[in-house]
Tab-separated table of C-alpha atoms in Angstrom:
chain	number	residue	atom	x	y	z
A	1	UNK	CA	103.755	84.359	124.074
A	2	UNK	CA	104.011	85.490	120.452
A	3	UNK	CA	105.935	88.523	119.312
A	4	UNK	CA	104.114	91.817	119.588
A	5	UNK	CA	102.673	92.965	116.294
A	6	UNK	CA	104.154	96.064	114.648
A	7	UNK	CA	101.773	99.013	114.840
A	8	UNK	CA	100.964	100.715	111.541
A	9	UNK	CA	99.207	104.083	111.694
A	10	UNK	CA	97.391	104.935	108.466
A	11	UNK	CA	96.617	108.622	107.840
A	12	UNK	CA	93.997	109.280	105.172
A	13	UNK	CA	93.177	112.967	104.826
A	14	UNK	CA	90.531	112.667	102.094
A	15	UNK	CA	88.917	109.242	102.462
A	16	UNK	CA	87.381	108.688	99.045
A	17	UNK	CA	85.873	105.264	98.386
A	18	UNK	CA	88.977	104.064	96.530
A	19	UNK	CA	91.220	105.188	99.409
A	20	UNK	CA	89.132	103.306	101.946
A	21	UNK	CA	89.091	100.208	99.752
A	22	UNK	CA	92.903	100.264	99.473
A	23	UNK	CA	93.321	100.677	103.224
A	24	UNK	CA	90.894	97.859	103.992
A	25	UNK	CA	92.486	95.493	101.482
A	26	UNK	CA	95.909	96.110	103.003
A	27	UNK	CA	94.534	95.417	106.473
A	28	UNK	CA	92.999	92.124	105.343
A	29	UNK	CA	96.092	91.150	103.397
A	30	UNK	CA	98.502	91.944	106.262
A	31	UNK	CA	96.651	90.845	109.412
A	32	UNK	CA	99.871	90.266	111.359
A	33	UNK	CA	100.274	94.032	111.699
A	34	UNK	CA	98.269	96.039	114.226
A	35	UNK	CA	96.408	98.608	112.127
A	36	UNK	CA	95.155	101.982	113.320
A	37	UNK	CA	93.673	104.675	111.117
A	38	UNK	CA	92.819	108.352	111.159
A	39	UNK	CA	90.547	109.226	108.236
A	40	UNK	CA	88.746	112.415	107.230
A	41	UNK	CA	85.654	112.511	104.980
A	42	UNK	CA	86.084	113.206	101.263
A	43	UNK	CA	84.545	116.673	101.228
A	44	UNK	CA	85.722	120.313	101.604
A	45	UNK	CA	88.792	119.553	99.497
A	46	UNK	CA	90.755	122.747	100.126
A	47	UNK	CA	90.253	122.569	103.882
A	48	UNK	CA	91.191	118.892	103.935
A	49	UNK	CA	94.442	119.241	102.038
A	50	UNK	CA	95.645	122.201	104.107
A	51	UNK	CA	93.824	121.648	107.389
A	52	UNK	CA	94.346	117.964	108.117
A	53	UNK	CA	97.206	118.607	110.613
A	54	UNK	CA	94.818	120.851	112.575
A	55	UNK	CA	91.945	118.368	112.324
A	56	UNK	CA	94.190	115.735	113.901
A	57	UNK	CA	95.992	118.024	116.327
A	58	UNK	CA	94.356	116.473	119.435
A	59	UNK	CA	94.172	112.887	118.129
A	60	UNK	CA	95.489	110.457	120.785
A	61	UNK	CA	96.787	108.134	118.038
A	62	UNK	CA	99.410	110.762	117.220
A	63	UNK	CA	100.640	110.965	120.800
A	64	UNK	CA	101.940	107.387	120.713
A	65	UNK	CA	104.936	106.326	118.677
A	66	UNK	CA	103.833	103.902	115.905
A	67	UNK	CA	106.263	101.523	114.305
A	68	UNK	CA	105.318	102.734	110.820
A	69	UNK	CA	103.283	105.603	109.386
A	70	UNK	CA	101.407	105.036	106.123
A	71	UNK	CA	99.944	108.272	104.745
A	72	UNK	CA	97.967	109.122	101.634
A	73	UNK	CA	99.138	111.924	99.375
A	74	UNK	CA	96.432	114.314	100.649
A	75	UNK	CA	98.111	114.326	104.078
A	76	UNK	CA	100.316	117.348	104.789
A	77	UNK	CA	102.904	114.957	106.141
A	78	UNK	CA	105.645	117.511	106.788
A	79	UNK	CA	103.364	119.537	109.086
A	80	UNK	CA	101.842	116.457	110.766
A	81	UNK	CA	105.309	115.174	111.646
A	82	UNK	CA	106.393	118.629	112.809
A	83	UNK	CA	103.419	119.082	115.124
A	84	UNK	CA	103.425	115.553	116.566
A	85	UNK	CA	106.777	114.553	118.016
A	86	UNK	CA	105.390	111.090	118.809
A	87	UNK	CA	105.430	110.098	115.132
A	88	UNK	CA	108.309	112.270	113.943
A	89	UNK	CA	110.889	109.494	114.213
A	90	UNK	CA	108.757	106.683	112.773
A	91	UNK	CA	109.573	105.413	109.274
A	92	UNK	CA	107.016	106.803	106.854
A	93	UNK	CA	105.501	105.680	103.580
A	94	UNK	CA	103.297	107.952	101.470
A	95	UNK	CA	100.884	106.440	98.958
A	96	UNK	CA	99.802	108.397	95.878
A	97	UNK	CA	96.419	107.213	94.631
A	98	UNK	CA	96.538	110.347	92.469
A	99	UNK	CA	98.606	113.497	92.238
A	100	UNK	CA	97.564	117.106	91.935
A	101	UNK	CA	99.867	117.767	88.974
A	102	UNK	CA	97.885	115.515	86.630
A	103	UNK	CA	94.330	116.767	87.139
A	104	UNK	CA	92.765	118.428	84.072
A	105	UNK	CA	93.611	122.116	84.193
A	106	UNK	CA	90.017	123.390	84.124
A	107	UNK	CA	89.211	121.700	87.431
A	108	UNK	CA	88.693	124.176	90.259
A	109	UNK	CA	91.022	122.165	92.482
A	110	UNK	CA	94.041	123.322	90.498
A	111	UNK	CA	93.174	127.009	90.540
A	112	UNK	CA	96.216	127.510	92.788
A	113	UNK	CA	99.549	125.757	93.234
A	114	UNK	CA	98.898	125.053	96.916
A	115	UNK	CA	97.619	121.450	96.567
A	116	UNK	CA	100.600	120.659	94.346
A	117	UNK	CA	103.014	122.094	96.876
A	118	UNK	CA	101.436	119.981	99.633
A	119	UNK	CA	101.977	116.889	97.466
A	120	UNK	CA	105.597	117.940	96.993
A	121	UNK	CA	106.242	118.531	100.715
A	122	UNK	CA	104.590	115.224	101.591
A	123	UNK	CA	106.743	113.266	99.149
A	124	UNK	CA	109.888	114.936	100.492
A	125	UNK	CA	108.887	114.177	104.097
A	126	UNK	CA	108.458	110.430	103.470
A	127	UNK	CA	111.037	107.667	103.528
A	128	UNK	CA	109.332	105.795	100.690
A	129	UNK	CA	106.973	107.144	98.025
A	130	UNK	CA	104.566	104.696	96.402
A	131	UNK	CA	102.425	105.223	93.312
A	132	UNK	CA	99.634	103.015	92.016
A	133	UNK	CA	100.835	103.234	88.399
A	134	UNK	CA	103.847	104.304	86.388
A	135	UNK	CA	101.673	106.969	84.762
A	136	UNK	CA	100.959	108.406	88.208
A	137	UNK	CA	104.647	108.357	89.166
A	138	UNK	CA	105.823	109.852	85.905
A	139	UNK	CA	103.212	112.625	85.796
A	140	UNK	CA	104.031	113.575	89.409
A	141	UNK	CA	107.767	113.837	88.741
A	142	UNK	CA	107.258	115.769	85.507
A	143	UNK	CA	104.738	118.087	87.144
A	144	UNK	CA	107.006	118.746	90.122
A	145	UNK	CA	109.906	119.622	87.837
A	146	UNK	CA	107.722	122.009	85.844
A	147	UNK	CA	106.333	123.665	88.979
A	148	UNK	CA	109.799	124.301	90.376
A	149	UNK	CA	111.034	125.517	86.992
A	150	UNK	CA	108.403	128.282	87.088
A	151	UNK	CA	109.338	129.452	90.575
A	152	UNK	CA	111.218	132.803	90.655
A	153	UNK	CA	114.335	131.924	92.648
A	154	UNK	CA	116.083	129.717	95.244
A	155	UNK	CA	114.815	126.566	93.551
A	156	UNK	CA	116.052	123.260	95.035
A	157	UNK	CA	118.283	121.325	92.681
A	158	UNK	CA	117.886	117.855	94.190
A	159	UNK	CA	114.281	117.718	95.467
A	160	UNK	CA	112.675	115.895	92.549
A	161	UNK	CA	115.643	113.554	92.111
A	162	UNK	CA	115.402	112.672	95.813
A	163	UNK	CA	111.722	111.771	95.474
A	164	UNK	CA	112.382	109.784	92.314
A	165	UNK	CA	115.053	107.715	94.048
A	166	UNK	CA	112.627	106.872	96.874
A	167	UNK	CA	109.706	106.053	94.577
A	168	UNK	CA	108.289	102.819	93.238
A	169	UNK	CA	105.017	101.498	91.798
A	170	UNK	CA	102.893	99.178	93.958
A	171	UNK	CA	99.247	99.080	92.809
A	172	UNK	CA	96.018	98.731	94.733
A	173	UNK	CA	95.496	94.948	94.851
A	174	UNK	CA	92.521	93.103	93.393
A	175	UNK	CA	91.238	90.196	95.542
A	176	UNK	CA	91.878	86.819	93.955
A	177	UNK	CA	88.187	85.953	94.174
A	178	UNK	CA	87.410	88.740	91.676
A	179	UNK	CA	89.233	86.785	88.943
A	180	UNK	CA	86.232	84.889	87.598
A	181	UNK	CA	86.550	85.324	83.812
A	182	UNK	CA	85.320	82.433	81.645
A	183	UNK	CA	85.621	81.884	77.905
A	184	UNK	CA	82.453	82.927	76.053
A	185	UNK	CA	81.335	84.266	72.671
A	186	UNK	CA	79.914	87.642	71.728
A	187	UNK	CA	76.127	87.881	72.081
A	188	UNK	CA	73.987	89.359	69.323
A	189	UNK	CA	73.520	92.516	71.429
A	190	UNK	CA	76.602	93.235	73.565
A	191	UNK	CA	76.188	94.539	77.106
A	192	UNK	CA	78.351	97.651	77.628
A	193	UNK	CA	79.413	98.743	81.117
A	194	UNK	CA	80.565	102.233	82.150
A	195	UNK	CA	81.460	102.087	85.861
A	196	UNK	CA	83.046	105.319	87.036
A	197	UNK	CA	82.333	108.325	89.253
A	198	UNK	CA	79.710	110.594	87.723
A	199	UNK	CA	82.029	113.568	87.388
A	200	UNK	CA	83.351	115.593	84.485
A	201	UNK	CA	86.909	114.202	84.701
A	202	UNK	CA	85.590	110.749	83.759
A	203	UNK	CA	84.574	112.137	80.353
A	204	UNK	CA	80.764	111.707	80.303
A	205	UNK	CA	80.427	113.952	77.243
A	206	UNK	CA	82.836	111.583	75.466
A	207	UNK	CA	80.697	108.632	76.498
A	208	UNK	CA	77.636	110.392	75.085
A	209	UNK	CA	79.499	110.946	71.804
A	210	UNK	CA	80.520	107.265	71.745
A	211	UNK	CA	76.939	106.052	72.272
A	212	UNK	CA	75.608	108.402	69.597
A	213	UNK	CA	78.289	107.170	67.189
A	214	UNK	CA	77.329	103.531	67.844
A	215	UNK	CA	73.671	104.298	67.202
A	216	UNK	CA	74.565	106.211	64.047
A	217	UNK	CA	76.480	103.175	62.755
A	218	UNK	CA	73.589	100.826	63.523
A	219	UNK	CA	75.378	98.920	66.294
A	220	UNK	CA	72.850	97.567	68.837
A	221	UNK	CA	73.865	97.430	72.488
A	222	UNK	CA	72.628	97.305	76.049
A	223	UNK	CA	74.107	99.709	78.593
A	224	UNK	CA	74.807	99.681	82.328
A	225	UNK	CA	75.742	103.155	83.527
A	226	UNK	CA	76.803	102.730	87.131
A	227	UNK	CA	79.034	104.516	89.628
A	228	UNK	CA	79.064	106.962	92.489
A	229	UNK	CA	76.885	110.019	91.808
A	230	UNK	CA	76.889	113.500	93.308
A	231	UNK	CA	74.397	116.315	93.742
A	232	UNK	CA	75.600	118.133	90.641
A	233	UNK	CA	76.199	115.595	87.888
A	234	UNK	CA	77.425	116.706	84.437
A	235	UNK	CA	74.618	117.363	81.977
A	236	UNK	CA	75.761	114.551	79.693
A	237	UNK	CA	74.284	111.980	82.088
A	238	UNK	CA	70.811	113.476	81.705
A	239	UNK	CA	71.159	113.281	77.916
A	240	UNK	CA	72.214	109.625	78.129
A	241	UNK	CA	69.225	108.775	80.334
A	242	UNK	CA	66.870	110.474	77.902
A	243	UNK	CA	68.336	109.361	74.576
A	244	UNK	CA	69.237	105.782	75.508
A	245	UNK	CA	66.435	104.844	77.916
A	246	UNK	CA	65.635	101.792	75.791
A	247	UNK	CA	69.191	100.464	76.058
A	248	UNK	CA	69.694	101.031	79.785
A	249	UNK	CA	69.904	97.905	81.951
A	250	UNK	CA	71.337	99.445	85.135
A	251	UNK	CA	71.546	103.099	86.134
A	252	UNK	CA	73.218	104.732	89.133
A	253	UNK	CA	75.164	103.560	92.138
A	254	UNK	CA	74.815	99.891	93.108
A	255	UNK	CA	74.641	99.497	96.880
A	256	UNK	CA	75.085	95.718	96.780
A	257	UNK	CA	78.614	94.473	96.127
A	258	UNK	CA	77.167	91.075	95.227
A	259	UNK	CA	74.901	92.620	92.583
A	260	UNK	CA	77.797	94.649	91.230
A	261	UNK	CA	80.002	91.542	90.976
A	262	UNK	CA	77.229	89.775	89.057
A	263	UNK	CA	77.066	92.750	86.682
A	264	UNK	CA	80.824	92.548	86.063
A	265	UNK	CA	80.436	88.880	85.131
A	266	UNK	CA	77.385	89.502	82.915
A	267	UNK	CA	78.683	92.540	80.958
A	268	UNK	CA	80.623	92.005	77.742
A	269	UNK	CA	82.669	95.201	77.520
A	270	UNK	CA	83.869	97.757	80.052
A	271	UNK	CA	84.238	101.298	78.722
A	272	UNK	CA	86.365	104.181	79.868
A	273	UNK	CA	86.266	107.721	78.549
A	274	UNK	CA	88.338	109.139	81.404
A	275	UNK	CA	90.366	112.318	81.246
A	276	UNK	CA	92.173	111.212	84.370
A	277	UNK	CA	92.460	107.795	85.937
A	278	UNK	CA	95.597	106.983	87.872
A	279	UNK	CA	95.241	103.188	88.059
A	280	UNK	CA	91.823	102.362	86.648
A	281	UNK	CA	90.706	99.908	89.320
A	282	UNK	CA	87.110	99.833	88.030
A	283	UNK	CA	88.335	98.766	84.587
A	284	UNK	CA	90.779	96.228	86.057
A	285	UNK	CA	88.155	94.538	88.241
A	286	UNK	CA	85.804	94.322	85.260
A	287	UNK	CA	88.598	92.774	83.175
A	288	UNK	CA	89.276	90.230	85.941
A	289	UNK	CA	85.587	89.235	85.724
A	290	UNK	CA	85.730	88.795	81.960
A	291	UNK	CA	84.832	92.187	80.455
A	292	UNK	CA	86.721	93.209	77.324
A	293	UNK	CA	88.079	96.754	77.773
A	294	UNK	CA	87.563	99.622	75.354
A	295	UNK	CA	89.650	102.485	76.748
A	296	UNK	CA	91.514	105.581	75.519
A	297	UNK	CA	95.190	105.352	74.629
A	298	UNK	CA	96.323	107.532	77.535
A	299	UNK	CA	96.778	107.690	81.307
A	300	UNK	CA	97.591	104.348	82.987
A	301	UNK	CA	95.692	102.203	80.475
A	302	UNK	CA	98.672	101.368	78.204
A	303	UNK	CA	100.287	99.685	81.222
A	304	UNK	CA	97.795	96.795	81.167
A	305	UNK	CA	95.383	97.087	78.213
A	306	UNK	CA	96.741	95.739	74.891
A	307	UNK	CA	96.845	98.195	71.991
A	308	UNK	CA	94.030	96.442	70.084
A	309	UNK	CA	91.592	97.519	72.820
A	310	UNK	CA	92.671	101.165	73.072
A	311	UNK	CA	91.242	103.911	70.889
A	312	UNK	CA	93.194	107.079	69.961
A	313	UNK	CA	92.815	110.170	72.121
A	314	UNK	CA	91.214	113.184	70.495
A	315	UNK	CA	90.803	116.675	71.931
A	316	UNK	CA	87.246	117.061	70.639
A	317	UNK	CA	84.729	114.752	72.411
A	318	UNK	CA	82.811	114.088	69.189
A	319	UNK	CA	85.929	112.959	67.329
A	320	UNK	CA	87.027	110.780	70.220
A	321	UNK	CA	83.565	109.252	70.463
A	322	UNK	CA	83.752	108.301	66.792
A	323	UNK	CA	87.227	106.803	67.257
A	324	UNK	CA	86.013	104.806	70.264
A	325	UNK	CA	82.984	103.519	68.354
A	326	UNK	CA	85.197	102.384	65.478
A	327	UNK	CA	87.520	100.533	67.844
A	328	UNK	CA	84.608	98.916	69.712
A	329	UNK	CA	82.989	97.679	66.508
A	330	UNK	CA	86.323	96.393	65.200
A	331	UNK	CA	86.765	94.340	68.385
A	332	UNK	CA	83.227	92.960	68.074
A	333	UNK	CA	83.974	91.905	64.492
A	334	UNK	CA	86.676	89.503	65.718
A	335	UNK	CA	86.282	86.420	67.927
A	336	UNK	CA	86.000	87.305	71.579
A	337	UNK	CA	89.477	87.219	73.176
A	338	UNK	CA	90.104	84.607	75.829
A	339	UNK	CA	90.571	85.555	79.487
A	340	UNK	CA	94.291	84.784	79.285
A	341	UNK	CA	94.689	87.683	76.828
A	342	UNK	CA	93.295	90.351	79.126
A	343	UNK	CA	93.547	89.048	82.688
A	344	UNK	CA	95.256	91.714	84.877
A	345	UNK	CA	97.413	89.200	86.759
A	346	UNK	CA	99.944	91.843	87.820
A	347	UNK	CA	97.291	93.311	90.140
A	348	UNK	CA	96.213	90.078	91.841
A	349	UNK	CA	96.301	90.347	95.651
A	350	UNK	CA	98.523	87.323	96.145
A	351	UNK	CA	101.123	88.992	93.901
A	352	UNK	CA	100.843	92.537	95.241
A	353	UNK	CA	100.532	92.056	99.016
A	354	UNK	CA	104.037	90.503	99.293
A	355	UNK	CA	105.429	93.693	97.749
A	356	UNK	CA	103.859	95.757	100.527
A	357	UNK	CA	105.120	93.315	103.140
A	358	UNK	CA	108.674	93.395	101.819
A	359	UNK	CA	108.659	97.200	101.800
A	360	UNK	CA	107.224	97.488	105.317
A	361	UNK	CA	109.686	94.943	106.716
A	362	UNK	CA	112.628	96.731	105.121
A	363	UNK	CA	111.610	99.956	106.889
A	364	UNK	CA	110.917	98.175	110.168
A	365	UNK	CA	114.313	96.503	110.071
A	366	UNK	CA	112.839	93.001	109.913
């Protein structure tokens, strides 16, 4: 008989689409582990981030001792371990897809320090702390230091240094089959792709300014505006639908993964106007399929997008839109770069999955 597989219990307290994708890709990449998961829907944010230990209080999965616990940053890991003695002794990894310190300040989620404190407790309660980008790691550590600096008294001197020593960057992997880029030339009318959540933190007003600037400079284009939508979308999307109806090729969420993959291969450029993006998986997958990125010079983008394809950040959306349009047109004026220039090889599954395996085995004592 073969050796019994190590049991990994994954706790996902706010199962957004990107969190589920990460969990599923790990399961497929590491099939020799026995995977179990407890996941809560991505809604009622404040209840999720504070109430997940109560939501899981009666879960039978927490009454058995797993070999390894893998939790997302939304999990209140300190409380979950305190309430469930069955998992208290298991080695624990926490994965930060994002951190609450780096969200734009006007967002209602950061109206209080409580989500940030949960992130801090969770990182301190874990044996290893993983981030999907160096930007994510750095902004967390800087934000934690600033939060503690503002506290009135009895501030821990070693907490952030402890987390930093336990931290490393291991990204969400991209399946090898997504790397399909082929050498091709620019068409007469380039096909632009914007493939992000339809929320304010992805900068839709900046996208609107960019499109208006392109039209004002006489640059023709086709546009696919795709991504997950919500009941209350920012007003900029309505303006884009109205003003650029003649340029739109695709609009809204694409249910078919096959159709979406074809779009990635057909589009010429992938755009980002994000105010926060902790890894930028949508941009990376488009790059793997051959899209040339046009992204702001901020967040995680400098980690994998060459400087020639990044436009300067500007506080005013109109000014940033103009800067983005200038960069886009400058790229179009040059020969199209070959796939070897922009291929995000660092994120390929066959390179990333061994990093997860090595980390898990070190904690399991293998």
